[in-house]
Coordinates of C-alpha atoms in Angstrom, one line a residue:
M1 CA -61.1 127.1 154.1
S2 CA -58.0 126.1 156.0
T3 CA -54.8 128.1 156.1
Q4 CA -51.4 126.6 155.6
L5 CA -48.6 128.6 157.4
S6 CA -44.9 128.0 156.9
T7 CA -43.3 125.5 159.3
P8 CA -40.2 126.8 161.0
T9 CA -38.3 123.5 160.9
D10 CA -37.7 120.5 158.6
R11 CA -36.8 116.9 159.2
Q12 CA -33.0 117.4 158.7
S13 CA -32.8 120.3 161.1
A14 CA -35.0 118.6 163.7
E15 CA -32.9 115.5 163.6
A16 CA -29.6 117.4 163.7
L17 CA -30.7 119.3 166.8
A18 CA -31.7 116.1 168.5
R19 CA -28.3 114.5 167.7
S20 CA -26.5 117.6 168.9
K21 CA -28.2 117.1 172.3
G22 CA -27.2 113.5 172.5
E23 CA -30.8 112.2 172.3
P24 CA -31.4 108.5 171.7
Q25 CA -32.0 107.3 168.2
W26 CA -35.7 106.5 168.8
L27 CA -36.3 110.1 169.8
V28 CA -34.2 111.5 166.9
D29 CA -36.5 109.5 164.6
L30 CA -39.6 110.7 166.3
R31 CA -38.6 114.3 166.0
G32 CA -37.7 113.8 162.3
E33 CA -41.0 112.2 161.5
A34 CA -42.9 114.9 163.3
A35 CA -41.1 117.7 161.5
E36 CA -42.0 116.1 158.2
L37 CA -45.6 115.8 159.2
A38 CA -45.7 119.4 160.4
G39 CA -45.1 120.6 156.8
T40 CA -48.2 118.8 155.6
L41 CA -50.8 119.3 158.4
E42 CA -53.1 122.2 159.2
W43 CA -53.4 124.2 162.4
P44 CA -56.2 123.3 164.8
K45 CA -59.5 125.1 164.0
P46 CA -61.3 125.7 167.3
E47 CA -64.9 127.0 167.3
K48 CA -65.3 130.7 166.5
I49 CA -61.6 131.6 167.0
R50 CA -59.3 132.2 164.0
I51 CA -55.9 131.2 165.5
D52 CA -54.5 131.2 162.0
R53 CA -54.5 135.0 162.4
W54 CA -52.2 134.8 165.4
N55 CA -48.4 134.8 165.1
L56 CA -48.0 131.0 165.5
T57 CA -44.5 130.6 164.0
A58 CA -42.5 132.8 166.5
V59 CA -41.3 129.6 168.2
G60 CA -37.7 130.7 168.5
N61 CA -34.5 128.7 168.4
Y62 CA -33.2 126.2 170.9
E63 CA -30.7 127.7 173.3
Q64 CA -28.8 125.7 175.9
G65 CA -28.8 127.7 179.1
Q66 CA -26.6 127.6 182.1
A67 CA -27.8 125.7 185.2
A68 CA -27.9 127.7 188.4
A69 CA -25.8 126.7 191.4
S70 CA -28.6 127.4 193.8
V71 CA -32.3 128.5 193.7
G72 CA -31.2 131.9 195.0
E73 CA -29.4 132.5 191.7
L74 CA -32.6 132.3 189.7
P75 CA -34.5 135.4 188.7
S76 CA -36.9 136.8 191.2
V77 CA -39.9 135.9 189.0
V78 CA -38.9 132.3 189.9
T79 CA -37.9 132.5 193.5
E80 CA -41.1 134.3 194.6
L81 CA -43.1 131.3 193.2
V82 CA -41.2 128.6 195.0
A83 CA -43.6 127.4 197.7
E84 CA -42.2 127.4 201.2
G85 CA -41.0 123.9 202.3
T86 CA -40.7 122.7 198.7
E87 CA -38.4 119.7 198.6
S88 CA -38.9 118.6 194.9
L89 CA -38.6 121.3 192.3
I90 CA -37.8 121.7 188.6
V91 CA -37.1 125.1 186.9
Q92 CA -37.0 125.5 183.1
Q93 CA -35.7 128.7 181.8
N94 CA -36.5 129.2 178.1
S95 CA -35.2 126.1 176.3
S96 CA -33.4 124.2 179.0
I97 CA -33.4 123.2 182.7
A98 CA -31.9 125.7 185.1
W99 CA -32.5 123.8 188.4
K100 CA -33.9 120.4 189.6
Q101 CA -34.0 118.6 192.9
L102 CA -35.9 115.6 194.3
S103 CA -36.1 114.7 198.0
A104 CA -34.0 111.8 199.1
D105 CA -37.0 110.1 200.6
L106 CA -38.8 110.0 197.2
T107 CA -35.7 108.8 195.5
A108 CA -35.5 105.9 197.9
K109 CA -39.1 105.0 197.1
G110 CA -38.3 104.9 193.4
V111 CA -40.0 108.1 192.4
I112 CA -38.6 109.8 189.3
F113 CA -38.9 113.6 189.0
T114 CA -36.6 115.0 186.4
D115 CA -36.6 116.9 183.1
L116 CA -38.0 115.0 180.2
E117 CA -34.8 115.4 178.0
T118 CA -32.8 113.6 180.7
A119 CA -35.5 111.0 181.3
C120 CA -35.4 110.1 177.6
K121 CA -31.7 109.2 177.9
E122 CA -31.7 107.7 181.4
H123 CA -35.2 106.1 181.6
A124 CA -36.1 105.3 178.0
D125 CA -37.8 102.1 179.1
L126 CA -40.3 104.2 181.1
V127 CA -40.6 107.1 178.7
Q128 CA -40.8 105.6 175.3
P129 CA -44.0 103.5 175.9
Y130 CA -45.9 106.7 176.9
L131 CA -44.4 109.7 175.0
F132 CA -47.0 110.9 172.5
K133 CA -49.4 108.0 173.3
A134 CA -52.0 110.1 175.0
I135 CA -51.9 112.5 172.1
D136 CA -51.0 111.7 168.5
K137 CA -48.2 113.8 167.1
G138 CA -49.9 113.5 163.7
D139 CA -53.2 115.1 164.9
N140 CA -52.4 118.6 163.5
K141 CA -49.6 121.0 162.7
L142 CA -49.4 122.0 166.4
T143 CA -48.9 118.5 167.8
A144 CA -46.4 117.7 165.0
L145 CA -44.5 120.9 165.5
H146 CA -44.4 120.3 169.3
A147 CA -43.2 116.7 168.8
A148 CA -40.4 118.0 166.6
L149 CA -39.3 120.9 168.8
W150 CA -40.2 120.3 172.5
N151 CA -37.5 121.1 175.0
G152 CA -36.7 120.7 178.7
G153 CA -40.0 119.5 180.1
V154 CA -40.9 117.4 183.1
F155 CA -41.1 113.6 183.7
V156 CA -42.8 112.2 186.8
Y157 CA -42.9 108.5 187.5
V158 CA -44.6 107.1 190.7
P159 CA -44.2 103.4 191.3
R160 CA -47.0 101.1 192.3
N161 CA -48.5 101.7 195.8
V162 CA -46.3 104.8 196.4
E163 CA -48.0 107.9 197.7
V164 CA -46.2 111.2 197.3
E165 CA -47.4 113.3 200.2
L166 CA -45.8 116.7 199.4
P167 CA -46.5 118.3 195.9
L168 CA -44.0 118.2 193.2
Q169 CA -43.5 121.7 191.8
A170 CA -42.2 123.0 188.5
I171 CA -41.7 126.6 187.3
L172 CA -41.4 127.0 183.5
F173 CA -40.5 130.5 182.5
N174 CA -39.5 132.6 179.5
N175 CA -37.4 135.7 179.6
K176 CA -36.0 135.7 176.0
S177 CA -38.5 135.7 173.2
E178 CA -36.1 134.5 170.6
A179 CA -35.4 131.3 172.6
A180 CA -37.6 128.3 172.0
F181 CA -40.0 127.7 174.9
A182 CA -41.8 124.4 174.5
P183 CA -41.9 122.1 177.6
H184 CA -43.5 118.7 177.5
I185 CA -45.0 117.3 180.7
L186 CA -45.3 113.5 181.1
I187 CA -46.7 111.9 184.2
V188 CA -47.0 108.2 184.8
A189 CA -48.7 107.1 188.1
E190 CA -48.7 103.3 188.5
S191 CA -51.5 101.3 190.2
N192 CA -52.7 102.5 193.6
S193 CA -50.2 105.4 193.6
K194 CA -50.9 109.0 194.5
V195 CA -49.2 112.3 193.5
T196 CA -49.9 116.0 193.3
Y197 CA -48.0 118.0 190.6
V198 CA -48.2 121.8 190.3
D199 CA -46.6 124.1 187.8
Y200 CA -46.4 127.8 186.9
V201 CA -45.9 128.8 183.3
V202 CA -44.8 132.4 183.2
S203 CA -42.9 135.1 181.3
E204 CA -40.7 137.5 183.1
P205 CA -42.3 141.0 182.9
G206 CA -40.5 143.7 180.9
T207 CA -37.7 141.5 179.6
T208 CA -38.8 141.7 175.9
T209 CA -41.6 143.0 173.7
E210 CA -40.9 140.7 170.8
P211 CA -43.6 138.1 170.0
F212 CA -43.1 134.6 171.2
V213 CA -45.1 131.3 171.2
H214 CA -45.3 128.9 174.1
H215 CA -46.5 125.5 172.8
S216 CA -46.8 122.7 175.3
V217 CA -48.3 119.2 175.7
V218 CA -49.2 117.5 178.9
E219 CA -49.7 113.7 179.0
V220 CA -50.9 112.0 182.2
F221 CA -51.3 108.2 182.6
V222 CA -53.4 107.2 185.6
K223 CA -53.2 103.4 186.2
S224 CA -55.8 101.4 188.1
G225 CA -56.6 102.8 191.5
A226 CA -54.1 105.7 191.1
H227 CA -54.9 109.3 191.9
V228 CA -53.3 112.3 190.2
R229 CA -53.9 115.9 191.0
F230 CA -52.6 118.3 188.4
G231 CA -52.5 122.1 189.1
S232 CA -51.2 124.6 186.5
I233 CA -51.2 128.4 186.5
H234 CA -50.3 130.2 183.2
H235 CA -49.4 133.9 183.3
M236 CA -47.5 135.1 180.3
A237 CA -47.3 138.6 178.9
D238 CA -49.4 140.0 176.1
N239 CA -46.7 139.5 173.5
G240 CA -46.9 135.8 174.0
V241 CA -49.3 133.2 172.4
D242 CA -50.0 130.2 174.7
L243 CA -50.9 126.9 172.9
T244 CA -51.4 124.2 175.5
L245 CA -52.9 120.7 175.0
R246 CA -53.5 118.4 178.1
R247 CA -54.5 114.8 177.9
S248 CA -55.0 112.1 180.5
I249 CA -55.8 108.4 180.2
I250 CA -57.5 106.9 183.3
E251 CA -57.7 103.2 183.9
N252 CA -60.0 101.2 186.3
D253 CA -60.9 103.1 189.5
G254 CA -58.3 105.8 188.7
R255 CA -58.9 109.4 189.5
M256 CA -57.7 112.5 187.7
E257 CA -58.1 116.1 189.0
W258 CA -57.3 119.1 186.9
V259 CA -57.1 122.6 188.3
I260 CA -56.2 125.1 185.6
G261 CA -55.7 128.9 185.8
D262 CA -55.4 130.4 182.4
L263 CA -54.4 133.9 183.4
N264 CA -52.3 135.0 180.4
D265 CA -52.4 138.5 179.1
G266 CA -52.0 137.3 175.5
N267 CA -54.0 135.0 173.1
T268 CA -54.6 131.5 174.5
L269 CA -55.6 128.1 173.1
S270 CA -56.2 125.7 176.0
D271 CA -57.6 122.2 175.6
T272 CA -57.8 119.8 178.5
T273 CA -59.2 116.3 177.9
S274 CA -59.7 113.2 180.1
H275 CA -60.1 109.8 178.5
L276 CA -62.0 107.6 181.0
K277 CA -60.9 104.2 179.7
G278 CA -61.4 102.2 182.8
N279 CA -64.5 101.0 184.7
G280 CA -65.1 103.2 187.7
S281 CA -62.6 105.9 186.4
N282 CA -63.2 109.5 187.5
S283 CA -62.2 112.9 186.2
D284 CA -62.7 116.3 187.8
A285 CA -61.7 119.4 185.9
K286 CA -61.8 123.0 187.1
V287 CA -60.7 125.9 184.9
I288 CA -60.5 129.6 185.7
T289 CA -59.7 132.5 183.4
I290 CA -59.8 136.3 183.2
G291 CA -59.7 138.1 179.8
Q292 CA -58.8 141.8 179.4
N293 CA -58.0 144.3 176.6
D294 CA -58.4 142.6 173.2
Q295 CA -57.4 139.1 174.3
K296 CA -58.7 136.1 172.3
M297 CA -59.1 132.8 174.1
S298 CA -60.3 129.4 173.2
L299 CA -60.8 127.2 176.3
T300 CA -62.0 123.6 175.8
T301 CA -62.6 121.0 178.5
Q302 CA -63.5 117.5 177.5
A303 CA -64.4 114.1 179.2
V304 CA -64.6 111.0 177.0
H305 CA -66.2 108.1 178.7
F306 CA -65.3 104.5 177.7
G307 CA -65.5 102.7 181.0
R308 CA -68.6 101.5 182.8
S309 CA -69.7 103.6 185.8
S310 CA -67.1 106.3 184.9
E311 CA -67.8 109.8 186.2
S312 CA -66.7 113.2 185.1
D313 CA -67.3 116.7 186.4
M314 CA -66.2 119.9 184.6
V315 CA -66.4 123.5 185.9
T316 CA -65.3 126.6 184.1
R317 CA -65.4 130.2 185.4
A318 CA -64.5 133.1 183.1
V319 CA -64.5 136.8 183.8
M320 CA -64.3 139.1 180.8
K321 CA -63.2 142.7 180.7
D322 CA -62.7 145.4 178.1
S323 CA -62.9 143.9 174.6
A324 CA -61.7 140.4 175.4
T325 CA -63.2 137.4 173.8
A326 CA -63.5 133.9 175.2
I327 CA -65.0 130.8 173.5
I328 CA -65.6 128.2 176.2
N329 CA -66.4 124.7 175.2
G330 CA -67.4 121.9 177.5
I331 CA -67.7 118.5 175.8
T332 CA -69.0 115.3 177.5
K333 CA -68.8 112.3 175.2
I334 CA -70.2 108.9 176.4
E335 CA -69.2 106.1 174.1
K336 CA -71.2 103.0 173.3
G337 CA -70.7 100.5 176.1
A338 CA -70.0 103.0 178.9
T339 CA -73.1 102.0 180.8
K340 CA -73.9 103.8 184.1
A341 CA -71.5 106.6 183.2
N342 CA -72.3 110.0 184.7
G343 CA -71.0 113.3 183.1
V344 CA -71.7 116.7 184.5
Q345 CA -70.5 120.1 183.3
T346 CA -71.0 123.8 184.1
E347 CA -69.7 126.9 182.3
K348 CA -70.3 130.4 183.6
V349 CA -69.1 133.7 182.2
L350 CA -69.2 137.0 184.0
M351 CA -69.1 140.1 181.8
L352 CA -67.6 143.3 183.1
S353 CA -67.9 145.3 179.9
P354 CA -70.5 145.7 177.1
K355 CA -67.7 145.2 174.6
A356 CA -66.5 141.9 176.0
R357 CA -67.6 138.6 174.6
G358 CA -68.0 135.3 176.2
D359 CA -69.6 132.2 174.6
A360 CA -70.4 129.2 176.8
N361 CA -71.0 126.1 174.7
P362 CA -72.0 122.9 176.6
I363 CA -72.0 119.9 174.4
L364 CA -73.3 116.4 175.2
L365 CA -72.6 113.5 172.8
I366 CA -74.3 110.4 174.1
D367 CA -74.0 106.9 172.4
E368 CA -75.3 104.8 175.3
D369 CA -78.8 104.6 176.9
D370 CA -78.2 103.7 180.5
V371 CA -76.2 106.9 181.6
K372 CA -76.6 110.2 183.3
A373 CA -75.5 113.5 181.8
G374 CA -76.2 117.1 182.6
H375 CA -75.0 120.6 181.8
A376 CA -75.5 124.2 182.8
A377 CA -74.2 127.3 181.2
S378 CA -74.7 131.0 181.8
V379 CA -73.4 134.3 180.5
G380 CA -74.3 137.5 182.4
Q381 CA -73.2 140.7 184.2
V382 CA -72.7 141.5 187.9
N383 CA -76.1 141.2 189.6
P384 CA -77.1 144.8 190.6
E385 CA -79.3 143.5 193.4
Q386 CA -76.3 141.8 194.9
V387 CA -74.3 145.0 194.6
Y388 CA -77.2 147.0 196.2
Y389 CA -77.4 144.5 199.1
L390 CA -73.7 144.8 199.9
M391 CA -73.7 148.5 199.6
S392 CA -76.6 148.6 202.1
R393 CA -74.2 147.0 204.5
G394 CA -71.8 149.9 204.2
I395 CA -69.5 148.4 201.4
T396 CA -68.5 150.7 198.5
K397 CA -69.8 149.8 195.0
Q398 CA -66.2 148.9 193.8
D399 CA -65.6 146.6 196.8
A400 CA -69.0 145.1 196.4
E401 CA -68.4 144.2 192.7
R402 CA -64.9 142.8 193.7
L403 CA -66.5 140.6 196.4
I404 CA -69.0 139.2 193.9
I405 CA -66.3 138.5 191.4
Y406 CA -64.2 136.6 193.9
G407 CA -67.2 134.7 195.0
F408 CA -67.9 133.8 191.4
L409 CA -64.3 132.4 191.0
A410 CA -64.2 130.7 194.4
P411 CA -65.2 127.2 193.3
V412 CA -62.0 126.9 191.3
V413 CA -59.6 129.0 193.5
S414 CA -60.5 126.9 196.6
E415 CA -59.4 123.7 194.9
I416 CA -55.7 124.8 194.4
P417 CA -53.9 122.1 196.4
I418 CA -51.0 124.2 197.9
D419 CA -51.6 127.3 200.1
A420 CA -48.7 129.3 198.6
V421 CA -49.9 128.6 195.1
R422 CA -53.5 129.5 196.0
E423 CA -52.2 132.8 197.5
Q424 CA -50.2 133.5 194.3
L425 CA -53.3 132.8 192.2
Q426 CA -55.3 135.3 194.3
R427 CA -52.6 138.0 193.7
L428 CA -52.7 137.3 190.0
L429 CA -56.5 137.6 190.0
E430 CA -56.3 140.9 191.8
R431 CA -53.7 142.2 189.4
K432 CA -55.8 141.3 186.3
L433 CA -59.1 142.5 187.8
E434 CA -57.6 145.8 188.8
G435 CA -55.4 146.3 185.8

């Protein structure tokens, strides 16, 4: 039986807010339609997790913040995350953009890297054909609510044949629970282009104990022969609920790489899906998470094959402590006509407590004969033989277990494309594992 919860907006208020921000009429209409839909749709119902029991309506109110005069004026939670040598950076604080910069070299090449609200006004011809096209705003209450209320956000556009050598970085942070925090990320990589985008989604520790909801949608369009690397680390406090949906559409010979670190302290719904539309398209997704206390997490990774000779690989690693629960779904779908497709997935859960729960659910849905598909899944505890071996070499039991855990997580950690981001991820892992 589904649960209908009250929607904290309506068409009139959504359209009024959009007009007050000077948004174009097409976006005002989109928001109004979405708000109306949100009143009629149901929340998503992921496997074995009752998200309707979470506080999903603490979405806050839009607050226009003050832009910083320099990066140094931003809170320390932001400045410590800025990778050394970063030339292109966007910072969103709560509902609005606090800082943005793009290197002159990329500007000269026609690259656009700005907040999505500005892009809707200044680059509508590039935004409108893609916004809410990888994901339908009418899918469920969450997508409709997000379409009505998203704020700030990031827009990346890379022209044909342009390669962006240095990563584009965004820091999206919340330090006021009553302020709406709902960034939308839209990336368009034209044919034979290449770009790496990395973001942090964080809440500032100790600033508030009130509940808040971060709802976010990511849409990535990988045109023929293009290559997009997308890295994202989420680390929000236990009073926050993180609802994040990621979608990519990959055309002929395009390549999409996802590296996701879901390291929140609160409840998390994370769904990352690649649609391999083109022949020879490729998707690689790596997800890492650590659950602690009584966290509830639903983590889904999907690859849907339409193109011939398309390939997907999905790897998820989860470490569960205390009484945390994680439901991990890996879904490989090969549609009729996707001949020679190859889909592989692996889900592994390491349990550090008898009260923790981790379900690994590999799912293969095959509608074509001439394909390859495989899966592996395991749920287990730290191997006592490995601990004994390390201890026989003079390592303490605690350090031995820590080394085994880091080795378990290494296949994902090693794929982080920026040294500074990888180092920050290591610090977050240590904090959660030792906390």
